């Protein structure tokens, strides 16, 4: 569980934050409304998770709400994979 | 008719949410031709004001140029008003092909295809050139029309951090398995006026065997020594595979766009690009005027040189006055204010000083990055620029932000 959480946070940090950013990200940080993740980068996050866990998340499930925090993303993941 | 209360209430609610979030957009009516001096009615119903325009993309000041207007009239007289057809049925005139040839020559590419707009060019280009087994690798800050075009394409999406070449390299490595790959970037990014690192991008593209697409909407006609665009500025003419650009900004500013680049690519777009196949192209009036614009800017670099001089002068004077301006050489000069309300308050005050500028804030730019985006034009004379600098200084003093850096402005006004 914590592993998955850390994997997602690491990915977001590495892919979306500038190298010198001091922004804190925890499982409740709002990703979409804070502007860290936009609809554009959401796609790469989705692709990353799909590849990593060998699953398919239907586009209808990949809503901004479902991706708005690491916690939300984890509950989405749980529908498709045993984490 | 089934526009019942359900739909009506739903839309009313959406509108209310937009308004509550402070994101409603309101049009301002301009009651004169586009230019440095314009007459504006704002807010709607208010008395008309004469203001100096600093927010058009009229970089070369050709939107209302007498030669361009004359050419538009000639186009109307000689080739009529409308085509009533898409290109490949009976909507192509000799002058359409001639304009494509002139664009090809100006951009120093192999061939060009016109689109109704650059939005359409970007919407149509990816789906034709890339498929499921291919990859699109885009800068995070590419224009909305590219984002939409990429959505319509089945190729796998990779996004690299803005102008971060190490990150781009990582993405190129990650996508090695894909069949065809395309690096996608704006030539100039419209919110900061910064220029893509096309030399490094081309080097990486060659090393990792990827194509390069550049949207040069904010460059064509004036960036680079002879105004060809960012590929000229970065010394990579001939190394960019695909350029998309617009006729709707520096090139007369009416409407229309194009894809210019490798011959096979343009040929294939002519067979398959949906906005080209299923929508009327630019009308004869615009084709004729745009063609004249290309004649003018191919004949002399006078207008881009004046624009460059204006830009350097304005940036220098505003920096001296104590404003925090994002560095650069582009006529987009972002005056950083960081706080959203501050940016709209200052823009409003400037309007009443006769200076027409707009505040930009989240979600158009990242939170805490609010600014006034000043756009310089070759139509501006020294008197225009000096008036603007004076007004900015007066209002800057009123809000006590002159000489203050980011930290100090945020301390005073918040993010
Ligand atoms: C970078 C960029 N690409 C494309 C467009 C769209 O151009 P057009 O008005 O021709 O659709 C714009 C205009 O806002 C732009 O800034």
PDB file of C-alpha atoms and ligand atoms in Angstrom, chain B residues 57 116-122 142-146 186-190 215-218 244-249 254-257 373, ligand 1:
ATOM      1  CA  UNK B  57      -0.930  39.835 -31.755  1.00  0.00           C
ATOM      2  CA  UNK B 116      -9.003  27.317 -42.039  1.00  0.00           C
ATOM      3  CA  UNK B 117      -6.986  28.229 -38.914  1.00  0.00           C
ATOM      4  CA  UNK B 118      -3.907  27.113 -37.026  1.00  0.00           C
ATOM      5  CA  UNK B 119      -6.272  25.592 -34.478  1.00  0.00           C
ATOM      6  CA  UNK B 120      -7.496  23.382 -37.329  1.00  0.00           C
ATOM      7  CA  UNK B 121      -3.961  22.671 -38.514  1.00  0.00           C
ATOM      8  CA  UNK B 122      -3.028  21.478 -35.039  1.00  0.00           C
ATOM      9  CA  UNK B 142       2.143  23.578 -25.759  1.00  0.00           C
ATOM     10  CA  UNK B 143      -0.870  25.546 -26.971  1.00  0.00           C
ATOM     11  CA  UNK B 144      -4.392  24.265 -26.260  1.00  0.00           C
ATOM     12  CA  UNK B 145      -4.961  23.518 -29.946  1.00  0.00           C
ATOM     13  CA  UNK B 146      -2.038  21.072 -29.911  1.00  0.00           C
ATOM     14  CA  UNK B 186       5.609  25.784 -29.572  1.00  0.00           C
ATOM     15  CA  UNK B 187       8.358  27.916 -31.130  1.00  0.00           C
ATOM     16  CA  UNK B 188       7.474  30.768 -28.781  1.00  0.00           C
ATOM     17  CA  UNK B 189       5.344  30.123 -25.713  1.00  0.00           C
ATOM     18  CA  UNK B 190       2.612  32.689 -25.615  1.00  0.00           C
ATOM     19  CA  UNK B 215       3.995  25.688 -33.769  1.00  0.00           C
ATOM     20  CA  UNK B 216       5.407  29.036 -34.784  1.00  0.00           C
ATOM     21  CA  UNK B 217       2.224  31.094 -34.484  1.00  0.00           C
ATOM     22  CA  UNK B 218       3.917  33.684 -32.266  1.00  0.00           C
ATOM     23  CA  UNK B 244       2.372  24.900 -38.079  1.00  0.00           C
ATOM     24  CA  UNK B 245       1.563  28.579 -38.000  1.00  0.00           C
ATOM     25  CA  UNK B 246      -1.220  31.124 -38.306  1.00  0.00           C
ATOM     26  CA  UNK B 247      -2.181  33.975 -40.588  1.00  0.00           C
ATOM     27  CA  UNK B 248      -4.162  35.309 -37.638  1.00  0.00           C
ATOM     28  CA  UNK B 249      -1.391  37.147 -35.813  1.00  0.00           C
ATOM     29  CA  UNK B 254      -7.348  37.938 -40.272  1.00  0.00           C
ATOM     30  CA  UNK B 255      -7.542  34.161 -40.052  1.00  0.00           C
ATOM     31  CA  UNK B 256      -6.146  30.987 -41.516  1.00  0.00           C
ATOM     32  CA  UNK B 257      -3.301  28.656 -40.725  1.00  0.00           C
ATOM     33  CA  UNK B 373       1.079  40.513 -20.787  1.00  0.00           C
TER      34      UNK B 373
HETATM   35  C1  LIG C   1       0.630  28.864 -30.300  1.00  0.00           C
HETATM   36  C2  LIG C   1      -0.688  29.014 -30.998  1.00  0.00           C
HETATM   37  N1  LIG C   1      -1.078  28.074 -31.874  1.00  0.00           N
HETATM   38  C3  LIG C   1      -2.255  28.163 -32.521  1.00  0.00           C
HETATM   39  C4  LIG C   1      -3.121  29.223 -32.311  1.00  0.00           C
HETATM   40  C5  LIG C   1      -4.426  29.257 -33.040  1.00  0.00           C
HETATM   41  O1  LIG C   1      -4.338  30.077 -34.152  1.00  0.00           O
HETATM   42  P1  LIG C   1      -5.628  30.378 -35.038  1.00  0.00           P
HETATM   43  O2  LIG C   1      -6.212  31.625 -34.533  1.00  0.00           O
HETATM   44  O3  LIG C   1      -5.096  30.477 -36.432  1.00  0.00           O
HETATM   45  O4  LIG C   1      -6.543  29.197 -34.902  1.00  0.00           O
HETATM   46  C6  LIG C   1      -2.757  30.220 -31.417  1.00  0.00           C
HETATM   47  C7  LIG C   1      -3.669  31.367 -31.191  1.00  0.00           C
HETATM   48  O5  LIG C   1      -4.048  31.706 -30.121  1.00  0.00           O
HETATM   49  C8  LIG C   1      -1.514  30.114 -30.741  1.00  0.00           C
HETATM   50  O6  LIG C   1      -1.140  31.050 -29.845  1.00  0.00           O
END
